[in-house]
Each structure stands twice: as C-alpha cells, then as structure tokens.
C-alpha cells in the first residue's frame, strides 16, 4: 500500500466532510455540460519553428472536458479548418446515441470545412475515469485532442481508493514539423504511410530537445507528502510509449476508465488510445524531477522511429526553478519484457457491483490481422516498389463515401456495406477490398481472438492497439505466437482487465469478450492511425433490441456526405 495509516485517517476525515457536502449540494441530479469547440488554425512555436496547426479553441492539447457520471454532454462543433472532420469521444459507450460517436464515415459523414457545424449530444452513464476525445479523420488527431474526465457522481468519495489531493492530466502526444494532413497525404503517395514524427510531447510540449534548446516544457508544482492522481492518456498518433517520473513510483488504479486492482510500478506503458490512472505520492526529497516519455518500439524488424524523449518537470513547492532536475532512466526502446509485464499484469477491480464476465458466448470469432506489401497504385506517384496494405480476416476495410454506415443501416440504404465479415480467417491468400460488417443481435455476447499475423517477412510484426467503439471489453487472456483452443484454460473470467483498447502483442494474440448491448455501427480498428487508411479495421453491426433498446433518429443537423 502506498498510503500510510495516518494519511488514511486524514483521508477518511476529509471524505466524511466531502460526503456531507455532497449530500447538501444534492449531487444526485445529473447536469448538462455544454462546450463549443471551434476547430481552426493556430500559430505555434514548437521545436524552434513557427507553424500553423489546427486545434480546438486555439489550445494544444484541446480543452479538458470534465463531467460527473450520468451527466449529459453537449458539444457544439464548428469546423473552421480547411479539412472535413469529425470528433470522436474515445471510450464513451454512446448507449443508444450512436449518431454522436464521431467515427468518420462509420457513424457520420464529416463536418464540412470552412464553417460546417454539428452538435454532439449524449449521456455519459455507467462509466467513470479517464477518457479522451480526438478528431477522427486524416492525421488531424495529432493536434485536435483533449481529455474527457468522468468523475464519480458522489464526488471524490466515490473513488475506490483514498481521494487524491489533486489530479494531474498528462496527455502524451506526437509532433510533426509539418502540416499533418500533408504528412498523411504524402504517406499515401509513397505507399509507406506517414513519416516518423519529430518529437513526443507532454501536454503539448516537447520539453528540452537537442534540436532546439529552450523549447517549452510542461511543469507542475506539487506539495510534499500528498497523493496525486495522474490521468495519463496516450494521444500519440502511431506510437506506444514508456512514461516515468524520476524519484517517484506509481500505483495504477484504472485503465481506459475502468478501475483496476492497485498495481505498483515505476514505469507506465501505454498504447495509442489507452489511458492509465496512477496515484503518485510526493514523498521524495524536495526538489525538481523530470517526467519523461519515449517510444516503446515493438517492431520485429528494424524500421526507423522517433528516438526523441519528451520531458516535463515535477517541482516541489518552494524549490527554486534553477534547481537541477533528476532524469528518470526510461526502459530501452525495445524493452518488450517491461512492456509485456505492465500490459499483462493489470487486473480488473471487480467489485460486487461491477459487470461480470458473461459466460455463454453467441459468436466465437478469430480475427487475424497484419500488414502486407502490395503493388503501387497508379495515383501513388511517389511509390517505389511496393505500397503497404492491411486487413482483418483478409478484408481490407474500405470507407463508404456516399453515406455513413449508420445512416445506411438506419435508412436501409442498399449497396453500402456487406454483412459477410468472416468469423474466421479465410484459408485463401490475398486480401479483398470490402466494407464488410459482422452482424449481431442486440445483447449477443461476442468473443474475439485477435491474432496478429506476419504476412510479410520484410515487414515483420508489431504490437497493434486494437480499439473497439461503443463497448468496453473484458480482456480474458493474451499470449505470444499462435492462439489455440487449449489456451482457453488461461482465460481470466474472474477479474480480467476491462478496456476499450488492447495492445495485441507482436505476432501474438489477445482474447476479448463483450456484450453487444448497444444498437448501431461500431468500428473496431487499429489505433495506430497509420494503419486505418491501410484497411486495418472492421465494423460490428448491432441490431435494435426490444424497446427501448432502439437507435433513435439522427439529429436534424446530422452532416451529409459530399465528395
Ligand atoms: Cu480513438 Cu476510432 O478511435
């Protein structure tokens, strides 16, 4: 345990006061929380360069949304950028509000550039913890993202751990010295995907870099002898990260907005799309301490990657700014043992009130996926030799262009998608381009063995963070190599991690199980953004249940597709 007994007594006293306060202010009534997000050009000086980036409300990271469980969130999105875009609320269930999921071409067509508008409105019920939001089109999420924090309805007494003294959001990001839409487009032309980033960021800042002295650096002041809750989000576009704070250790208490059993560690490992909540006690000698993040490179073949380290500072109150800071020793970039230990050690808190793992399964699926080499397309003018392509069960996902999949489902528009996404990898070579969905009934239980494949020796494999929209899943087991049914004996059906994004080990597997209790079209894809346009995606079509488990009609301002 990281908290001492007298701290606990104090915490209990504090909790009592808060509880009384909460009762007086009748926290029981859910609020409507409203924001306007204007996406537009922002001048920024980063890595000693002036650039124009696209942000929400001129902020990098974008605004933090803070709500209590049960609140309704209303976001008026105004797109003043030159790019069509949508905003996704990553990890929010969107129970019967699938029109608001913000998955471009899946649940909506993009909000038009130069002034297009759309209002997202949904309840956030039955989940608490750290989530986030991001643009869901092109590489724009590199600069259009922010934290979405859901507090317990009861206030801090609702945490299943002593209430922290303060909370510190840590958004890890990835920075390019170029317009990111150009980076994406160029990646298409070369057929090799986006070039590697120029820096990793902590709360939008790179910290000290050899390439640019005096870069802006995130700094947080702490008091001695307190417990802080770090809400860590990997908003990086294409890379997994190691994160440490010199002189301090963590107790992980949640991941992807689901509580975990307390897990003590001195390093956080986090894949794009994931979040980790970690308690940190400030009991080090008063001083300045660097926090640092750099890439965990899981690739089995060596391909260049961004080797820079992002830094920030934890400064104890009263310590002068010029005091030297200690740097943490991050794991080696290829330290797959440290990464695996972290990813595999977490377990769900599994309180009596938490959902239990469903024991009967209606759909047993094996979904294999990976990257391969394909001939260059004629319009890939910078392509030399081969272009990258990806697939799930040999289906290279194609985005529809005339109408979103959800609108096609709701209105019965024919010819937009096919319902023949295979339950198992077909025993045929080659990939098929298709907008294929897997259809399931309301409340069906779906189990998916996610199997990472090496389709090409030259490309090897890597960890793919597979993200499911619309649901959390139980992560029953994971392993290296090839899954076989004997491995079912390794399933944790008691207290598995509950997540929305799992980093499937390179060339290995992970088994997830979820109840399809939410009608709609739900994207499942690799959260390495580079793999999305390559086709590393599929969609679950979940049919309406008995009333009231129906998808309501879309809002009047629901964006239309334009080509
Ligand atoms: Cu965070 Cu479909 O994404």
XYZ file of C-alpha atoms and ligand atoms in Angstrom:
566
model
C 0.000 0.000 0.000
C 1.325 3.409 -0.827
C -0.717 5.394 1.670
C 0.207 5.444 5.350
C -2.202 4.829 8.213
C -2.343 8.420 9.456
C -2.854 9.594 5.904
C -5.691 7.185 5.713
C -7.284 8.592 8.890
C -6.983 12.075 7.437
C -8.342 10.928 4.138
C -11.293 9.340 5.901
C -11.998 12.549 7.806
C -11.744 14.523 4.582
C -14.013 12.075 2.847
C -16.603 12.457 5.593
C -16.626 16.228 5.117
C -16.900 15.799 1.356
C -19.669 13.292 1.758
C -21.657 15.747 3.896
C -21.014 18.474 1.352
C -22.120 16.224 -1.440
C -25.335 15.386 0.385
C -26.053 19.082 0.993
C -25.488 20.072 -2.625
C -27.596 17.123 -3.811
C -25.120 15.811 -6.348
C -27.814 13.356 -7.366
C -29.167 15.483 -10.200
C -27.322 14.996 -13.456
C -26.102 18.138 -15.173
C -25.973 19.204 -18.797
C -22.414 20.227 -19.615
C -22.074 22.341 -22.724
C -18.993 23.307 -24.730
C -18.306 24.942 -28.063
C -15.266 23.565 -29.885
C -14.107 25.777 -32.718
C -11.568 23.991 -34.868
C -9.311 26.429 -36.641
C -5.750 27.446 -37.447
C -3.423 28.249 -34.542
C 0.041 29.790 -34.677
C 2.540 27.932 -32.574
C 6.258 27.977 -31.972
C 7.460 24.440 -31.389
C 10.942 22.951 -31.874
C 12.221 26.439 -32.770
C 9.830 26.709 -35.711
C 6.726 28.769 -36.282
C 3.899 26.721 -37.718
C 0.167 26.811 -38.165
C -1.630 23.820 -36.707
C -5.329 23.037 -36.379
C -6.693 22.910 -32.856
C -9.927 23.132 -30.912
C -10.301 26.572 -29.330
C -6.649 27.506 -30.030
C -5.410 25.041 -27.398
C -2.876 22.210 -27.589
C -3.914 19.831 -26.100
C -7.508 20.894 -26.633
C -9.910 21.786 -23.819
C -10.379 19.305 -20.989
C -13.952 18.149 -20.602
C -14.847 17.375 -17.021
C -18.168 15.831 -16.103
C -19.735 13.587 -13.489
C -21.047 10.150 -14.287
C -24.619 10.467 -15.535
C -24.210 13.950 -16.992
C -25.244 14.882 -20.500
C -22.547 16.335 -22.688
C -23.379 18.821 -25.444
C -20.572 19.876 -27.745
C -21.201 22.396 -30.469
C -18.502 21.614 -33.015
C -17.647 24.334 -35.527
C -15.193 23.363 -38.236
C -13.392 26.443 -39.463
C -10.463 24.391 -40.768
C -9.992 23.556 -44.468
C -10.461 19.825 -43.731
C -13.621 17.747 -43.374
C -13.562 16.238 -39.886
C -15.472 14.548 -37.101
C -14.868 14.438 -33.355
C -14.828 11.108 -31.519
C -15.401 10.650 -27.794
C -12.994 7.784 -27.330
C -14.307 5.186 -24.896
C -17.753 6.696 -24.347
C -20.356 3.946 -24.742
C -22.825 6.151 -26.646
C -25.639 3.955 -25.392
C -28.471 4.481 -27.909
C -26.716 7.619 -29.125
C -24.517 6.088 -31.821
C -25.035 9.074 -34.135
C -22.717 11.001 -31.826
C -19.766 8.599 -31.852
C -17.865 10.761 -34.332
C -16.284 7.918 -36.307
C -15.828 9.432 -39.736
C -17.896 7.595 -42.411
C -18.933 4.973 -39.852
C -21.408 6.867 -37.682
C -21.447 10.183 -39.530
C -20.174 11.998 -42.556
C -17.601 14.624 -41.721
C -18.436 18.154 -40.654
C -17.748 20.272 -43.712
C -14.733 22.633 -43.743
C -14.888 26.448 -43.679
C -17.706 26.747 -41.178
C -19.578 23.428 -41.029
C -21.316 22.724 -37.746
C -22.654 19.775 -35.820
C -23.817 19.435 -32.247
C -22.874 16.236 -30.442
C -25.166 15.378 -27.547
C -25.071 12.251 -25.398
C -25.334 10.914 -21.871
C -22.303 9.504 -20.146
C -23.812 6.885 -17.910
C -22.337 3.866 -16.194
C -18.695 4.763 -16.664
C -16.130 6.851 -14.814
C -12.444 7.577 -15.125
C -10.190 8.983 -17.807
C -11.241 9.025 -21.429
C -10.420 11.469 -24.181
C -11.674 12.944 -27.414
C -9.988 13.391 -30.767
C -10.551 14.198 -34.409
C -11.329 11.008 -36.329
C -10.213 11.857 -39.856
C -6.836 12.145 -41.558
C -3.924 12.695 -39.185
C -5.727 15.649 -37.632
C -5.929 13.981 -34.264
C -2.219 14.786 -33.884
C -3.284 18.280 -32.779
C -7.040 18.008 -32.209
C -7.479 16.079 -28.966
C -8.135 16.538 -25.285
C -9.012 14.810 -22.028
C -12.546 13.696 -21.140
C -12.665 13.132 -17.409
C -15.659 11.472 -15.796
C -15.793 11.923 -12.030
C -17.816 9.719 -9.729
C -21.319 11.116 -9.251
C -20.772 11.129 -5.471
C -17.620 13.211 -5.798
C -14.177 12.088 -4.592
C -15.710 9.736 -2.009
C -16.815 7.646 -4.971
C -13.248 6.658 -5.839
C -12.383 3.100 -4.814
C -9.102 4.475 -3.381
C -8.308 7.323 -0.977
C -9.256 10.598 -2.634
C -6.162 12.205 -4.171
C -5.037 15.677 -3.103
C -5.027 16.857 -6.709
C -5.385 15.439 -10.197
C -2.888 15.979 -12.995
C -3.855 15.202 -16.610
C -0.850 14.015 -18.638
C -1.585 13.896 -22.356
C 1.188 12.293 -24.353
C 1.265 13.322 -27.992
C 3.272 13.225 -31.165
C 4.510 16.240 -33.090
C 5.440 16.804 -36.721
C 7.248 19.887 -38.030
C 4.835 19.774 -40.964
C 1.181 20.128 -41.711
C -0.137 16.746 -40.572
C -2.635 16.455 -43.408
C 0.329 16.793 -45.794
C 2.146 14.123 -43.777
C -0.842 11.831 -44.254
C -1.219 12.617 -47.948
C 2.472 12.144 -48.601
C 2.301 8.822 -46.773
C -0.364 7.762 -49.241
C 1.668 8.880 -52.242
C 4.732 6.955 -51.080
C 2.593 3.983 -50.086
C 4.562 3.742 -46.860
C 2.355 5.739 -44.526
C 3.320 8.846 -42.576
C 6.961 9.707 -41.976
C 8.123 9.373 -38.365
C 7.277 12.222 -36.011
C 9.759 14.918 -34.970
C 9.039 14.793 -31.249
C 6.959 13.306 -28.486
C 5.027 15.788 -26.362
C 3.779 16.004 -22.780
C 0.688 18.212 -22.554
C 1.518 19.608 -25.984
C 5.143 20.494 -25.175
C 8.328 18.716 -26.141
C 10.499 19.862 -23.223
C 14.272 20.141 -23.626
C 15.384 18.857 -27.009
C 18.837 18.720 -28.538
C 17.383 20.020 -31.790
C 16.015 23.109 -30.043
C 17.261 24.485 -26.752
C 14.703 26.242 -24.613
C 11.629 24.530 -26.041
C 8.564 24.963 -23.912
C 8.201 22.359 -21.202
C 5.294 21.252 -19.096
C 5.830 21.854 -15.384
C 3.612 21.030 -12.434
C 4.114 22.161 -8.859
C 3.409 19.665 -6.109
C 3.353 19.752 -2.325
C 5.360 17.390 -0.218
C 3.595 14.407 1.317
C 0.468 14.299 -0.820
C -1.086 11.807 -3.218
C -1.663 12.980 -6.774
C -3.770 11.214 -9.375
C -2.084 11.237 -12.775
C -4.557 10.795 -15.593
C -2.284 9.616 -18.379
C -3.561 9.491 -21.954
C -1.652 8.220 -24.977
C -2.881 10.605 -27.656
C 0.172 9.893 -29.822
C -0.811 9.006 -33.345
C 1.343 5.996 -34.140
C 3.500 5.048 -31.178
C 3.390 3.244 -27.856
C 5.183 4.991 -25.026
C 7.076 4.437 -21.791
C 6.490 7.086 -19.137
C 8.357 7.693 -15.872
C 8.869 10.333 -13.224
C 12.319 10.440 -11.618
C 12.343 9.634 -7.899
C 8.713 8.517 -7.842
C 6.673 5.375 -8.278
C 3.048 4.834 -9.207
C 0.083 2.780 -8.142
C -2.115 2.145 -11.171
C -5.786 2.296 -10.172
C -7.583 2.415 -13.525
C -7.096 1.930 -17.249
C -9.411 3.014 -20.068
C -11.889 4.341 -17.485
C -12.259 1.026 -15.678
C -10.845 0.554 -12.202
C -8.059 -1.941 -11.693
C -6.714 -3.649 -8.624
C -3.919 -1.397 -7.312
C -0.754 -2.225 -9.253
C 2.605 -0.825 -8.158
C 5.136 0.088 -10.830
C 7.809 2.672 -11.546
C 7.012 2.801 -15.264
C 3.808 3.270 -17.252
C 3.460 1.569 -20.627
C 0.680 2.901 -22.785
C -0.517 2.327 -26.342
C -2.297 4.889 -28.535
C -5.905 5.155 -27.438
C -5.300 3.848 -23.928
C -5.471 5.723 -20.644
C -3.894 4.885 -17.287
C -4.815 6.453 -13.945
C -1.958 6.252 -11.482
C -1.525 7.541 -7.928
C 1.828 9.169 -7.178
C 2.984 10.026 -3.665
C 5.153 13.120 -3.354
C 7.471 11.794 -0.681
C 10.789 12.308 -2.459
C 13.247 14.872 -1.071
C 12.007 18.338 -2.078
C 13.453 19.097 -5.483
C 12.790 19.089 -9.193
C 12.191 15.828 -11.039
C 11.865 15.215 -14.730
C 8.969 13.250 -16.100
C 9.856 11.677 -19.423
C 8.293 9.699 -22.235
C 9.792 7.900 -25.193
C 8.770 5.260 -27.675
C 8.341 1.601 -26.921
C 9.239 0.121 -30.302
C 7.660 -3.318 -30.622
C 8.538 -3.892 -34.280
C 10.165 -7.230 -35.015
C 12.145 -5.774 -37.909
C 14.143 -2.616 -37.569
C 12.496 0.398 -39.159
C 13.458 3.993 -38.273
C 11.416 5.595 -35.488
C 11.392 8.814 -33.486
C 14.084 8.361 -30.836
C 13.450 11.652 -29.064
C 12.419 11.924 -25.424
C 9.736 14.296 -24.198
C 10.347 15.877 -20.822
C 8.310 17.745 -18.243
C 9.028 18.719 -14.665
C 7.532 17.926 -11.282
C 8.633 20.710 -8.977
C 8.132 20.643 -5.218
C 6.730 23.821 -3.715
C 9.421 26.236 -2.571
C 12.168 24.712 -4.700
C 13.793 27.301 -6.986
C 13.283 26.966 -10.742
C 17.015 26.734 -11.367
C 17.494 23.716 -9.092
C 18.932 20.843 -11.142
C 16.422 18.127 -12.015
C 16.969 14.393 -11.916
C 16.183 12.458 -15.108
C 14.424 9.063 -14.901
C 16.023 6.036 -16.575
C 13.473 5.020 -19.187
C 13.459 1.402 -20.383
C 15.268 0.720 -23.649
C 13.128 1.391 -26.722
C 12.907 -2.345 -27.437
C 12.251 -3.464 -23.854
C 9.415 -5.808 -24.678
C 9.737 -7.538 -21.289
C 8.940 -4.366 -19.329
C 6.104 -3.545 -21.725
C 4.652 -7.053 -21.570
C 4.881 -7.165 -17.787
C 2.873 -3.955 -17.478
C 0.272 -4.829 -20.104
C -0.258 -8.339 -18.779
C -0.215 -7.662 -15.036
C -3.257 -5.443 -14.717
C -6.464 -6.964 -13.376
C -9.923 -5.502 -13.028
C -11.086 -4.260 -9.645
C -14.175 -6.495 -9.993
C -16.257 -5.048 -7.173
C -19.528 -6.823 -6.378
C -21.368 -4.041 -8.243
C -19.250 -4.296 -11.413
C -20.442 -6.170 -14.506
C -19.296 -9.796 -14.530
C -17.824 -11.667 -17.471
C -20.664 -13.228 -19.496
C -20.198 -16.998 -19.512
C -22.135 -18.033 -22.604
C -20.864 -16.807 -25.950
C -23.090 -16.310 -29.015
C -20.360 -15.512 -31.514
C -16.911 -17.060 -31.337
C -14.636 -15.240 -33.734
C -10.993 -15.315 -34.650
C -9.901 -12.079 -36.287
C -6.398 -12.164 -37.699
C -4.706 -9.036 -38.944
C -1.479 -7.559 -40.144
C 0.314 -5.620 -42.845
C 1.499 -6.775 -46.234
C 3.164 -5.423 -49.350
C 1.004 -4.565 -52.364
C 1.777 -3.168 -55.805
C 1.813 0.645 -56.004
C -1.469 2.143 -57.231
C -1.230 4.451 -60.278
C -2.068 7.537 -58.190
C 0.637 6.730 -55.629
C 3.090 8.852 -57.543
C 5.933 8.670 -55.020
C 5.607 4.923 -54.509
C 8.721 2.852 -55.226
C 8.496 -0.914 -55.275
C 5.514 -1.586 -53.047
C 2.779 0.052 -51.004
C 1.585 -1.040 -47.569
C -1.795 -2.669 -47.204
C -3.541 -4.144 -44.172
C -6.534 -6.331 -43.442
C -8.644 -8.040 -40.825
C -9.603 -11.581 -41.795
C -8.258 -10.733 -45.237
C -10.746 -7.890 -45.669
C -9.092 -4.557 -46.382
C -11.606 -2.149 -44.919
C -12.977 0.417 -47.363
C -14.690 3.520 -46.054
C -18.050 4.221 -47.711
C -18.314 7.583 -49.438
C -21.941 8.430 -50.090
C -23.469 7.821 -46.711
C -22.271 6.756 -43.266
C -22.711 3.107 -42.338
C -25.039 4.058 -39.507
C -27.265 6.069 -41.818
C -27.223 3.204 -44.315
C -28.310 0.814 -41.538
C -30.982 3.147 -40.194
C -32.488 4.023 -43.574
C -31.870 0.664 -45.195
C -29.734 2.134 -47.982
C -28.639 -0.835 -50.128
C -25.192 -1.447 -51.554
C -23.208 0.461 -48.920
C -21.830 -2.472 -46.947
C -21.958 -6.245 -46.914
C -22.768 -8.386 -43.895
C -20.198 -11.030 -44.718
C -17.269 -10.199 -42.497
C -15.946 -13.709 -41.814
C -15.937 -15.203 -38.310
C -12.581 -16.848 -39.035
C -9.603 -16.044 -41.233
C -10.466 -17.403 -44.698
C -7.991 -20.043 -45.911
C -7.164 -18.082 -49.048
C -4.195 -15.930 -49.950
C -4.552 -12.252 -50.770
C -6.776 -9.516 -49.453
C -10.261 -8.440 -50.530
C -11.257 -4.764 -50.510
C -14.646 -4.561 -48.835
C -16.867 -2.644 -46.462
C -17.741 -5.807 -44.592
C -19.525 -5.823 -41.248
C -20.280 -8.535 -38.709
C -23.983 -8.504 -37.844
C -25.047 -9.465 -34.323
C -28.298 -9.281 -32.405
C -28.895 -6.984 -29.505
C -27.342 -8.378 -26.304
C -25.391 -11.116 -28.079
C -22.121 -11.990 -26.418
C -19.170 -11.756 -28.779
C -15.760 -13.289 -28.177
C -12.932 -12.342 -30.478
C -9.489 -13.898 -30.590
C -7.374 -11.090 -32.008
C -4.485 -12.794 -33.775
C -1.539 -10.759 -35.024
C -0.094 -12.156 -38.265
C 3.188 -11.757 -40.061
C 2.039 -11.630 -43.686
C 5.362 -10.319 -44.900
C 8.815 -11.313 -43.665
C 10.186 -7.945 -44.716
C 7.611 -6.025 -42.714
C 7.606 -8.268 -39.639
C 5.006 -7.568 -36.970
C 4.458 -5.115 -34.164
C 2.004 -4.510 -31.332
C -1.299 -3.298 -32.722
C -3.551 -1.437 -30.283
C -6.994 -2.664 -31.300
C -9.770 -0.295 -30.259
C -13.479 -1.101 -30.111
C -16.053 1.687 -30.299
C -19.301 1.541 -28.342
C -18.256 -1.015 -25.726
C -15.732 -1.924 -23.109
C -14.496 -5.478 -23.354
C -13.118 -7.983 -20.910
C -9.536 -8.868 -21.801
C -9.569 -12.563 -20.972
C -6.058 -13.581 -21.964
C -3.134 -12.716 -24.173
C -0.102 -14.553 -25.372
C 2.746 -14.823 -27.816
C 2.661 -16.827 -31.014
C -0.463 -18.507 -32.256
C -3.662 -18.930 -30.258
C -5.082 -22.444 -29.988
C -8.212 -23.604 -28.173
C -6.167 -25.214 -25.382
C -5.318 -21.671 -24.313
C -8.893 -21.171 -23.162
C -7.691 -22.632 -19.876
C -5.752 -19.383 -19.399
C -8.869 -17.200 -19.544
C -9.307 -14.931 -16.580
C -13.070 -14.997 -16.063
C -12.852 -13.627 -12.519
C -11.130 -10.248 -12.609
C -9.905 -9.529 -16.138
C -8.922 -6.027 -17.222
C -11.787 -4.084 -18.732
C -10.613 -1.916 -21.600
C -11.566 -0.291 -24.875
C -8.110 -0.673 -26.455
C -5.790 -3.675 -26.197
C -2.188 -3.721 -27.382
C -2.139 -7.125 -29.077
C 1.433 -8.450 -28.775
C 3.517 -8.506 -31.966
C 2.817 -11.838 -33.651
C 0.718 -12.846 -30.637
C -2.892 -12.800 -29.594
C -5.442 -11.367 -27.187
C -8.942 -12.600 -26.404
C -11.714 -10.089 -25.764
C -15.353 -10.655 -24.832
C -18.203 -8.131 -24.772
C -21.977 -7.923 -24.712
C -23.407 -6.144 -27.747
C -25.924 -4.155 -25.707
C -25.837 -1.053 -27.895
C -27.572 -0.866 -31.290
C -25.524 0.797 -34.009
C -22.439 0.529 -36.178
C -19.318 0.110 -34.097
C -15.869 0.458 -35.514
C -13.077 -1.862 -34.406
C -9.686 -0.782 -35.686
C -6.006 -0.408 -35.065
C -5.371 2.801 -33.134
C -2.035 3.260 -34.863
C -3.514 5.925 -37.080
C -1.254 4.961 -39.960
C -2.995 1.582 -40.214
C -6.514 2.943 -40.557
C -6.320 4.100 -44.186
C -4.494 0.828 -44.957
C -7.645 -1.069 -44.005
C -6.869 -2.494 -40.549
C -10.482 -2.218 -39.427
C -13.907 -3.851 -39.354
C -17.352 -2.949 -38.049
C -19.875 -4.614 -35.760
C -23.470 -4.020 -36.814
C -25.622 -4.382 -33.700
C -29.348 -4.641 -34.350
C -32.053 -2.946 -32.328
C -33.286 -4.794 -29.270
C -36.755 -4.799 -27.815
C -37.933 -1.249 -26.952
C -36.463 0.884 -25.504
C -33.188 -0.521 -26.812
C -33.558 1.168 -30.172
C -31.396 3.562 -32.095
C -33.335 6.861 -32.189
C -33.424 9.016 -35.360
C -30.441 11.281 -36.131
C -30.481 14.972 -35.283
C -31.614 17.414 -37.931
C -28.110 18.855 -38.329
C -26.575 15.408 -38.995
C -23.879 16.062 -41.634
C -24.425 14.942 -45.211
C -21.690 13.269 -47.210
C -20.133 15.284 -50.013
C -17.472 14.010 -52.290
Cu -9.767 6.782 -30.576
Cu -11.799 5.052 -33.706
O -10.750 5.939 -32.170
